[in-house]
Short mmCIF file of C-alpha atoms and ligand atoms in Angstrom, two decimals:
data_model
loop_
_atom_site.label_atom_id
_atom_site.label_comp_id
_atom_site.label_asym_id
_atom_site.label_seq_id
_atom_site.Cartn_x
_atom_site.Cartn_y
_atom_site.Cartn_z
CA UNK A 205 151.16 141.75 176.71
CA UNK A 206 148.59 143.00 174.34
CA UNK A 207 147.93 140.30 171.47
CA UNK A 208 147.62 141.41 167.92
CA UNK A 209 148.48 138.42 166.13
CA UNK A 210 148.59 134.53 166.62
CA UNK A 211 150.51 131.97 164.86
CA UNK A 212 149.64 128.49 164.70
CA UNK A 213 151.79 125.18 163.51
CA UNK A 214 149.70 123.07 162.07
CA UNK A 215 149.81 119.70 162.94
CA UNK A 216 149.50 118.69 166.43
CA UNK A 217 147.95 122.08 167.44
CA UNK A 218 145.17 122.59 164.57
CA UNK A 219 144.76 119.40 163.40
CA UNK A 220 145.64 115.72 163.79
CA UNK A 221 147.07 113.99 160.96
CA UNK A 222 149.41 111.38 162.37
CA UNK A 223 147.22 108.21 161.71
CA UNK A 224 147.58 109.19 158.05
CA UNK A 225 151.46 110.04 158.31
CA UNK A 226 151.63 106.37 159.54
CA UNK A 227 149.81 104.52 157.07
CA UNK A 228 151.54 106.49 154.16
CA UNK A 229 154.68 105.04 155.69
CA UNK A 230 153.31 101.84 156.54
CA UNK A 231 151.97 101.96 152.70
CA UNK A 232 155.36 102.14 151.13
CA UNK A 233 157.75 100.42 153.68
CA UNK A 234 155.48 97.39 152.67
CA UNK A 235 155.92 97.83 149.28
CA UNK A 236 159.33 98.97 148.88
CA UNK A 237 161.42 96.71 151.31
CA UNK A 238 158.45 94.05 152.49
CA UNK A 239 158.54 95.82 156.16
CA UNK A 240 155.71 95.72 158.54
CA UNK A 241 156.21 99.21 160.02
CA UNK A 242 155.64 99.83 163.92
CA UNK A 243 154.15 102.64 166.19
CA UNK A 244 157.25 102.84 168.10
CA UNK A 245 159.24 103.59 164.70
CA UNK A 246 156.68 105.96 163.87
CA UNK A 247 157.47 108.29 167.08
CA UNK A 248 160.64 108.60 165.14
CA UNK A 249 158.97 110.66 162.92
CA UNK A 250 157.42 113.16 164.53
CA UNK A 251 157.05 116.81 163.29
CA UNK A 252 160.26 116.02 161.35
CA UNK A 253 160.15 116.82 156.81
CA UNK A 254 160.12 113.49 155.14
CA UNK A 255 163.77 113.34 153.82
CA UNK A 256 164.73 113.61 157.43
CA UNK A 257 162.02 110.93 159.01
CA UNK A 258 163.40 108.94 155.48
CA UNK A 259 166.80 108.34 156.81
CA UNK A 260 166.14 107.89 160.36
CA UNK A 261 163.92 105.15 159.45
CA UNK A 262 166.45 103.55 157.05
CA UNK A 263 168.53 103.44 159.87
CA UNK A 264 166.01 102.21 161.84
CA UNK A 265 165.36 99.35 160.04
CA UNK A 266 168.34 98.74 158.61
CA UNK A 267 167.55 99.09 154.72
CA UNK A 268 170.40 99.67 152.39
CA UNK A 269 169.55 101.94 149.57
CA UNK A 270 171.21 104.82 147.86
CA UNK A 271 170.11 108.80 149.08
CA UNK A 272 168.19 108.85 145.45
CA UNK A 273 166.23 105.88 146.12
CA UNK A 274 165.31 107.07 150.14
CA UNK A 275 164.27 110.65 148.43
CA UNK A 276 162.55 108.48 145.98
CA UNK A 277 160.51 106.64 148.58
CA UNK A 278 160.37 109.69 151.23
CA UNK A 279 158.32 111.69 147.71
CA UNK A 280 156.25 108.08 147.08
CA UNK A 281 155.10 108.32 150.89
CA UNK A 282 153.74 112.23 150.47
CA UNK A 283 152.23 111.13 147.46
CA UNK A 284 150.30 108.22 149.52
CA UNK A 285 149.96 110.71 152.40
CA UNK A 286 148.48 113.40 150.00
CA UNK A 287 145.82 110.45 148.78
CA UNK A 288 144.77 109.84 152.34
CA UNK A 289 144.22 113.51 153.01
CA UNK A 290 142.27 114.19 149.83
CA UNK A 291 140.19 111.11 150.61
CA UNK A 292 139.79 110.58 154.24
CA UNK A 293 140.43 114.30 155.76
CA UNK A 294 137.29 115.05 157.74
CA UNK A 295 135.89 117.31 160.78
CA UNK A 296 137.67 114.54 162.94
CA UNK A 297 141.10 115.74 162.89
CA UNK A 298 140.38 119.00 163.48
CA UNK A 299 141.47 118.74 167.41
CA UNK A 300 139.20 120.15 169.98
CA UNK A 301 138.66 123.59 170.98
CA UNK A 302 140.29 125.20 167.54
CA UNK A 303 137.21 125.81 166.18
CA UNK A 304 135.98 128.00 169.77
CA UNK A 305 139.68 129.62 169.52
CA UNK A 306 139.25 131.11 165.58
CA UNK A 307 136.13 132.37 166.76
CA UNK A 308 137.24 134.13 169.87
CA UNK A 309 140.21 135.70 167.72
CA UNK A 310 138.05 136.81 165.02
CA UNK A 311 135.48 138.45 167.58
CA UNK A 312 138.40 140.35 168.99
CA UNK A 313 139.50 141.13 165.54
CA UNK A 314 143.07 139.49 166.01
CA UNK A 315 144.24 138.39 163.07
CA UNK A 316 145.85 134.26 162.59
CA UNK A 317 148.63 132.58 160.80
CA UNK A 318 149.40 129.59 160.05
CA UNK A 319 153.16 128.75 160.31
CA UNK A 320 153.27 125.23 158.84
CA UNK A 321 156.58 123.77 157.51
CA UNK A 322 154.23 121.10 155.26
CA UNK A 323 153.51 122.35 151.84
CA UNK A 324 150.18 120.54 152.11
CA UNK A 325 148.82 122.84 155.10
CA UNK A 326 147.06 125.45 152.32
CA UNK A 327 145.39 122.36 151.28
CA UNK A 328 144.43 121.05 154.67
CA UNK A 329 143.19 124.41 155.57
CA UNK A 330 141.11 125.15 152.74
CA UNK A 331 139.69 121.35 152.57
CA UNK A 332 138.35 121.29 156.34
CA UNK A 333 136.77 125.55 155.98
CA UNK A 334 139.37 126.63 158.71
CA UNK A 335 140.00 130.31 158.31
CA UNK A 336 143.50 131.58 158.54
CA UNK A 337 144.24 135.46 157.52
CA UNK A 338 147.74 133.95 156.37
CA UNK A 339 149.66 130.95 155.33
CA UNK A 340 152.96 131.44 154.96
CA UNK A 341 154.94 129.61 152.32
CA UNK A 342 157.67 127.60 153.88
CA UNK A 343 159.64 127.96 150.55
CA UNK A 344 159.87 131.74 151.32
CA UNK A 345 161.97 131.59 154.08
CA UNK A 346 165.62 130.78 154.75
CA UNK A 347 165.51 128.25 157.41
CA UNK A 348 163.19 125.79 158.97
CA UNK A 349 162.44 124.64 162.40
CA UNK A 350 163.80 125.55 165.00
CA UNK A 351 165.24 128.82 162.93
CA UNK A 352 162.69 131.71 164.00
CA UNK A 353 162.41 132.73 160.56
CA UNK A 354 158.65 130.99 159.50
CA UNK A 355 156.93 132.90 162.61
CA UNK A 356 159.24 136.07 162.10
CA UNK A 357 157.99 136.05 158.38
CA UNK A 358 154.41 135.94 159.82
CA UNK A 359 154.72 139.00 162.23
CA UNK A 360 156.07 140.86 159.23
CA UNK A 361 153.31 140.05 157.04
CA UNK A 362 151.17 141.92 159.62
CA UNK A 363 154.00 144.75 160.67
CA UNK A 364 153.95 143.75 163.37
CA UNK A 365 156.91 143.69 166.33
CA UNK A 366 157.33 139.91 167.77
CA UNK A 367 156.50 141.00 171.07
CA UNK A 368 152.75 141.63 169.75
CA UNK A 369 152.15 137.67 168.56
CA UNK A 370 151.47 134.55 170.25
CA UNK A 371 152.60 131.52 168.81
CA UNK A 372 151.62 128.11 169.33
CA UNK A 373 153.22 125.20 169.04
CA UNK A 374 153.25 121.05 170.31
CA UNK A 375 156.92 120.28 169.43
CA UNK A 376 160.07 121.05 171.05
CA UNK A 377 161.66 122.42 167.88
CA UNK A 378 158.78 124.48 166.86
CA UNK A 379 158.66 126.22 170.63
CA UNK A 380 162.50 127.03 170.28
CA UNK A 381 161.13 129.09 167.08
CA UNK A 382 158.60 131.01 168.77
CA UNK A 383 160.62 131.53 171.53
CA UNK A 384 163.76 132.58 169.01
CA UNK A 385 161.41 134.86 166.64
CA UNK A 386 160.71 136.56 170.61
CA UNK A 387 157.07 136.08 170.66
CA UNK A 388 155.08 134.78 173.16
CA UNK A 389 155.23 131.04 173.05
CA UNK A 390 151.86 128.86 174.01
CA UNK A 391 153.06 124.79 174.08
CA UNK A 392 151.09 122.33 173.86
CA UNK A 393 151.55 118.39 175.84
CA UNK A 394 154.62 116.79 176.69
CA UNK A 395 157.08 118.55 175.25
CA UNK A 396 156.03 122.25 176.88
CA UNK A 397 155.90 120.70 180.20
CA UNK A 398 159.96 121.57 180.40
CA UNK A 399 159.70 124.80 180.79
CA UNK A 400 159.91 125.79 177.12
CA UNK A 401 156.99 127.59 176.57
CA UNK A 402 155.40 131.01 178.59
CA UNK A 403 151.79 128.75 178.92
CA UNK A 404 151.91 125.13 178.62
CA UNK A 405 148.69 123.42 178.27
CA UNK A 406 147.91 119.71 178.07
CA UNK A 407 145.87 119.91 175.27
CA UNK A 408 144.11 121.80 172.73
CA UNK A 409 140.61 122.31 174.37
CA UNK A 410 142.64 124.76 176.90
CA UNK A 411 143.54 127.30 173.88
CA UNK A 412 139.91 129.24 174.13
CA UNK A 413 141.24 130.00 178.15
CA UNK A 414 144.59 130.64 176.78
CA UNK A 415 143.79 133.28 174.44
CA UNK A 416 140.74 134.52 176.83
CA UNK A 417 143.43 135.29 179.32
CA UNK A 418 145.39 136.89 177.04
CA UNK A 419 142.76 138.88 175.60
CA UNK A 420 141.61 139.89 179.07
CA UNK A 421 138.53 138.20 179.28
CA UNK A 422 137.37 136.71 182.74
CA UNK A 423 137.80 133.06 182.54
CA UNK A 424 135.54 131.03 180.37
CA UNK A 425 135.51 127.32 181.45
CA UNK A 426 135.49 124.70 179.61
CA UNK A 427 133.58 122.32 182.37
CA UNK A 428 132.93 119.18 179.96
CA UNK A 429 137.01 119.23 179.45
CA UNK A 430 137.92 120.88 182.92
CA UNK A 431 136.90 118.15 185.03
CA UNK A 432 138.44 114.76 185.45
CA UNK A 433 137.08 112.32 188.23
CA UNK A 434 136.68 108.82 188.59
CA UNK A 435 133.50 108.96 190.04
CA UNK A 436 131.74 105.59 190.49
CA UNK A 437 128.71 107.25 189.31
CA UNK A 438 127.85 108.76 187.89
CA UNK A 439 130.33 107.23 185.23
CA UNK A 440 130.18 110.43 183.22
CA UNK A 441 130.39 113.49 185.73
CA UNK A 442 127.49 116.00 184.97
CA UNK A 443 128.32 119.47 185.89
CA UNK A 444 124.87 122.02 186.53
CA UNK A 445 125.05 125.70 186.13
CA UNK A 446 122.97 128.06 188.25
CA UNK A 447 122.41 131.61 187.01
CA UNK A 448 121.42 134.14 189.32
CA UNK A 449 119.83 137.49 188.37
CA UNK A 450 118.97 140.38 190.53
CA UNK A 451 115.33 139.21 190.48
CA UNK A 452 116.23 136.21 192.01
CA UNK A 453 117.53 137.60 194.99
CA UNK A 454 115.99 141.08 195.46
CA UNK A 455 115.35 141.07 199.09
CA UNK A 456 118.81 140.53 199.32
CA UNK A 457 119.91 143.92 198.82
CA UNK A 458 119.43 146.89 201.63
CA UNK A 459 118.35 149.52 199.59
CA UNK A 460 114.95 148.07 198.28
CA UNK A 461 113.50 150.71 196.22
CA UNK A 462 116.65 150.83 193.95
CA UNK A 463 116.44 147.18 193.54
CA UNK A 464 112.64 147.80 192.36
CA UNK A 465 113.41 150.84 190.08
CA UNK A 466 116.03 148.99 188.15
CA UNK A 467 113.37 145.69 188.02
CA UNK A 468 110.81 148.33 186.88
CA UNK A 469 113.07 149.29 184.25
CA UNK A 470 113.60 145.86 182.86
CA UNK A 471 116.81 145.79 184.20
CA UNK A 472 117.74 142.31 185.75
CA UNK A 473 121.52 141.67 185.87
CA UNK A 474 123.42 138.49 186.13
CA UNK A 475 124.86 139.15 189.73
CA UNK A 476 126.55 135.65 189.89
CA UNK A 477 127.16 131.76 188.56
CA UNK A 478 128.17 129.11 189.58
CA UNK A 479 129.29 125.66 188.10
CA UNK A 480 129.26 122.26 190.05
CA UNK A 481 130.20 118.78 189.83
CA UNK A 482 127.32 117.16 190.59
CA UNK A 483 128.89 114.45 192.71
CA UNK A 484 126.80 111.85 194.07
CA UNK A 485 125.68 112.93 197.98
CA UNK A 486 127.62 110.80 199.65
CA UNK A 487 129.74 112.00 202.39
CA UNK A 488 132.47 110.49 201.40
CA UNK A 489 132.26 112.30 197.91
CA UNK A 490 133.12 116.15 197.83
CA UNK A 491 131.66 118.44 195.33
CA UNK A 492 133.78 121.21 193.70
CA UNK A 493 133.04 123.92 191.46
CA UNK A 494 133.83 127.83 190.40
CA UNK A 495 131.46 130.52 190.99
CA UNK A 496 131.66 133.77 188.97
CA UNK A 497 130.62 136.53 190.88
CA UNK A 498 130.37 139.98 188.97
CA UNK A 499 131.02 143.68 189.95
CA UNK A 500 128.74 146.10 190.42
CA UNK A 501 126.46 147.18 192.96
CA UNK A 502 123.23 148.18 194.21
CA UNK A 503 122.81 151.01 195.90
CA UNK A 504 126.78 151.39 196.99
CA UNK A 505 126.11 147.43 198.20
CA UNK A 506 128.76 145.22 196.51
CA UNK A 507 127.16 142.21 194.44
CA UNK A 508 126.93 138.98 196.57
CA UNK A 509 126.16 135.68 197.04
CA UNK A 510 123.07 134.62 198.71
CA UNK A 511 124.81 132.65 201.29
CA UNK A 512 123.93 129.70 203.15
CA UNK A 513 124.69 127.50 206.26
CA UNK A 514 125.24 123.85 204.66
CA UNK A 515 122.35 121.70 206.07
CA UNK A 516 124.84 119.24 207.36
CA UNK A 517 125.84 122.14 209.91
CA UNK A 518 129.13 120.51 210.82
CA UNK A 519 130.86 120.47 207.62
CA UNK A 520 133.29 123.29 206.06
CA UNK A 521 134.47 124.55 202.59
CA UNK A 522 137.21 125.59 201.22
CA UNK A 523 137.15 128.43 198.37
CA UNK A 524 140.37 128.89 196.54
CA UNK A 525 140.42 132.63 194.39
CA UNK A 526 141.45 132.60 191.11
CA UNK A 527 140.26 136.26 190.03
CA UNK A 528 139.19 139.29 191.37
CA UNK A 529 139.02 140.96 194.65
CA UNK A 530 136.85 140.79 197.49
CA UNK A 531 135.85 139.25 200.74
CA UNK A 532 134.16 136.02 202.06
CA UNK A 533 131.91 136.83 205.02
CA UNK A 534 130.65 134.31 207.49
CA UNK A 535 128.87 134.13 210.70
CA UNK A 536 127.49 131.48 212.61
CA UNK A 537 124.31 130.57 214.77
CA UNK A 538 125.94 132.29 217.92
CA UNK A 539 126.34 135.40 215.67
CA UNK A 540 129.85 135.53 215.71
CA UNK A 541 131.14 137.06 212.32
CA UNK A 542 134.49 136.38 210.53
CA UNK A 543 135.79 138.04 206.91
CA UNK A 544 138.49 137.02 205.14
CA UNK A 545 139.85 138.63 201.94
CA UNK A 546 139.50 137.03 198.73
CA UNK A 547 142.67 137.55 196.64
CA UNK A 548 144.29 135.66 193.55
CA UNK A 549 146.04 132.52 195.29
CA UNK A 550 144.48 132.92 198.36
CA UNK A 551 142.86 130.08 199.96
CA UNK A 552 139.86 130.53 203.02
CA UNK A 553 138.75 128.09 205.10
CA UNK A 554 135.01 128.46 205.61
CA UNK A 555 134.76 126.47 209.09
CA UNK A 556 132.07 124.36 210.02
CA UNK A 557 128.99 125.92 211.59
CA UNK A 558 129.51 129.25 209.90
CA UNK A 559 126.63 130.53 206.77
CA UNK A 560 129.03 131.87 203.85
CA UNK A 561 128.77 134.59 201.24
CA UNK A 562 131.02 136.07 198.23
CA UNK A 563 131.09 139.55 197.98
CA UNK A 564 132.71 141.42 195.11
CA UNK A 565 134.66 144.89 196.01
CA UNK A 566 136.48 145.11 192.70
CA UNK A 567 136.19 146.08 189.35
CA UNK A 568 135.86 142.81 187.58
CA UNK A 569 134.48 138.82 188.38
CA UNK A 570 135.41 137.44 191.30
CA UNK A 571 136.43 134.14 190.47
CA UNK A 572 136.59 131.39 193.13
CA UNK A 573 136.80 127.27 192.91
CA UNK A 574 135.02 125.70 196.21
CA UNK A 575 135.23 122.22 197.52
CA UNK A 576 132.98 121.00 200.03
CA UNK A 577 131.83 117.29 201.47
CA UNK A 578 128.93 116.39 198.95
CA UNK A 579 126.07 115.46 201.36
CA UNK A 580 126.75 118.75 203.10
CA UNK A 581 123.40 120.38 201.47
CA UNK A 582 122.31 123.59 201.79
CA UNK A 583 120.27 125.52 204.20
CA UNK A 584 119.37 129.19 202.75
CA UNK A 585 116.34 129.86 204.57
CA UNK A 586 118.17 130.28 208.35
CA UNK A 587 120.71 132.79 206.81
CA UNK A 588 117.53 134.43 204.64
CA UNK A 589 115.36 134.98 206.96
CA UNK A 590 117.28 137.04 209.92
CA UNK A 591 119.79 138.32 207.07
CA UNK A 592 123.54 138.28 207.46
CA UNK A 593 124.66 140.75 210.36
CA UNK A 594 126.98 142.58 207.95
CA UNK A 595 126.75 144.38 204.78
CA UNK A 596 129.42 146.05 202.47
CA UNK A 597 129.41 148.81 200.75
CA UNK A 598 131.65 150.62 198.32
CA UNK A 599 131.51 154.24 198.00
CA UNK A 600 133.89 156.67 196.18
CA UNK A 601 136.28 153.77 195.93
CA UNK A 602 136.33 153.01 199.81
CA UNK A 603 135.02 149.55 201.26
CA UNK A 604 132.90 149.96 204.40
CA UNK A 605 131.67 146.99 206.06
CA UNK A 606 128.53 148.12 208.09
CA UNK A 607 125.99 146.24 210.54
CA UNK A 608 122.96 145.64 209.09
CA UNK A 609 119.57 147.31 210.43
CA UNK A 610 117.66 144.71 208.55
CA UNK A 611 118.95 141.92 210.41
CA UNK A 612 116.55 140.80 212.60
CA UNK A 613 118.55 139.45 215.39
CA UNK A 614 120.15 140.32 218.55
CA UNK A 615 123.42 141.58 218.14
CA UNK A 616 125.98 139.74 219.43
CA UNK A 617 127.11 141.47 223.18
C1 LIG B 880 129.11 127.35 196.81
C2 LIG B 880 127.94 128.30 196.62
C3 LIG B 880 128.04 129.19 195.40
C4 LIG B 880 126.81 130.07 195.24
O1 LIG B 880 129.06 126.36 195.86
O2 LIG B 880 126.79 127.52 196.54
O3 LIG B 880 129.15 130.00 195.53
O4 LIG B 880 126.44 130.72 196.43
P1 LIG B 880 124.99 130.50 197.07
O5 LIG B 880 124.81 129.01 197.21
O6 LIG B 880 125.07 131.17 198.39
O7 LIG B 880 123.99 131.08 196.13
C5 LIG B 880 129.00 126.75 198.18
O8 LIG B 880 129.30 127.39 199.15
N1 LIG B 880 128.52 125.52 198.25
O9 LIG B 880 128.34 124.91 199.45
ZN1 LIG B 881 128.68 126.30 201.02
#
């Protein structure tokens, strides 16, 4: 699909206001009826409006008082709710990664909307500077939750046709909206886990890969919130990036004077990153990561990794693709050489014994996660110095894998 528009709910996917939804009802069950109100009660309540949450609590609890008096009580409970917001309501319940999403949206120019059905989201909005292009009024629309009509009155705002929007949502009633209005419904925890949603995510900080996706962009990961390990140290995992440039690697590259011309010209281009866990070296541990390799090439010579046996000569790796198209090519002290395609799903087995490159033959990052044992260590000056036996080359479209003249040893017989 091609996103124009996306609609947010508001609580539970912007922001977090539940601890002040309790205490308001904590607040006045005291008061009014001398109860001592309970979490468990609480998940009653849940992205339900407050006449609603009202009676399933006086049921709850067994408190006999007329409808009147529960509405009465229900509008006393907003009113406490609306106190807590306008004096505690802070940066803290915005939840995490909404502030990188906005951003990414507005970059792209794709507009937002907030499809709240609390009358108090314009408030919440405005309070905490988060920048919707719409709100829209929950009193203008016919029915609430799960009716489509709140997200349905948001595409319209924009004229725009459902299948254009994204809508996100954390509760089941809110997805069955999205999903109703025929837009394309992100879910959030729990609840989106049952198949109700086209991408469920766990929590909020995946949103900015959500919408990259959807936008197109090569995945952008978020590597505090991506990994989770219980290492025994270090306690908190600390993941190291490793930019490479052209510079870094130009005797990598066959055709040396185009590698100088562009360095003369100032150009140095990212050829590749790569993220890692840095797990303690242990061989017991393994260390995992993703490396982004980019397209392009130099000279008709797809971009590459440098490559490296792993100084621990006996241990393997295994890269799993994500994105992108290419080839892993290995070779090992005997020169024997082995390629294996790198495709979305596709998982190669870099055996033991054998020095390892990426090479990129498409048209956009090759994405690959890697695990391998963590005391394994690398070895880049054996591969460096005699050069892999193999080079690849795209021209006019057409791969061509082609032994290398550079490589300063024998040829296998
Ligand atoms: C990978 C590689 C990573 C970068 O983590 O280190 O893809 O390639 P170079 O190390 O060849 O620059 C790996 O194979 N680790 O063992
Ligand atoms: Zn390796």
């Amino acid at each position: 699909m091609e996103i124009q528009l996306a609609v947010f709910d508001l609580d539970g996917v912007v922001v977090n206001t539940d601890e002040f939804h309790f205490l308001a009802w904590e607040q006045v069950l005291l008061d009014k009826w001398g109860i001592r109100h309970t979490r468990q009660a609480e998940e009653l309540t849940k992205g339900i409006p407050r006449y609603t949450c009202m009676e399933l609590l006086a049921e709850h609890y067994h408190i006999d008082a007329s409808p009147e008096e529960l509405r009465r009580v229900a509008d006393e409970k907003n009113l406490a709710y609306q106190n807590l917001l306008r004096t505690r309501l802070s940066d803290k319940q915005i939840l995490s990664g909404i502030p990188e999403t906005l951003r990414l949206l507005r970059e792209h120019g794709i507009p937002t909307a907030l499809a709240s059905s609390s009358h108090n989201a314009p408030f919440i909005v405005e309070k905490l500077g988060l920048k919707f292009d719409f709100c829209v009024d929950p009193d203008s629309v016919a029915h609430g939750k799960p009716a489509p009509d709140i997200y349905l009155a948001a595409a319209r705002r924009f004229g725009l046709p459902p299948e254009a929007c994204v809508g996100v949502e954390d509760a089941a009633s809110g997805m069955a909206a999205i999903r109703g209005a025929g837009m394309f419904c992100v879910g959030i925890g729990v609840p989106a886990m049952g198949g109700g949603a086209d991408a469920a995510v766990s929590s909020t900080d995946q949103l900015p890969g959500v919408f990259g996706a959807l936008l197109g962009l090569p995945p952008a990961l978020n590597w505090a919130a991506g990994f989770s390990t219980a290492l025994a140290a270090p306690a908190v995992p600390t993941v190291g990036t490793t930019v490479r440039r052209l510079s870094h690697m130009a005797g990598f590259f066959g055709d040396q004077p185009a590698v100088r011309a562009l360095l003369e010209r100032g150009e140095d281009p990212v050829i590749y990153e790569f993220h890692e866990l840095a797990a303690p070296e242990h061989p017991g541990d393994l260390s995992f990561g993703i490396t982004t390799l980019y397209p392009g090439g130099i000279g008709g010579e797809c971009y590459m990794t440098k490559g490296h046996f792993h100084r621990e000569l006996d241990t393997g790796e295994v890269y799993y693709t994500l994105r992108g198209s290419g080839m892993m090519m290995t070779e090992n002290m005997d020169g024997v050489v082995r390629w294996f395609p790198l495709s979305p799903g596709s998982a190669v087995y870099a055996a033991k014994g054998f020095a390892h490159r990426m090479v990129n033959t498409g048209d956009e990052p090759l994405v690959c996660f890697f695990a391998y044992r963590a005391d394994a260590g690398h070895d880049y000056r054996t591969i460096g110095i005699s050069g892999f036996r193999r080079r690849v080359f795209r021209r006019g479209g057409k791969i061509e894998i082609e032994a290398a003249h550079t490589h300063t040893k024998e040829e296998p017989q």
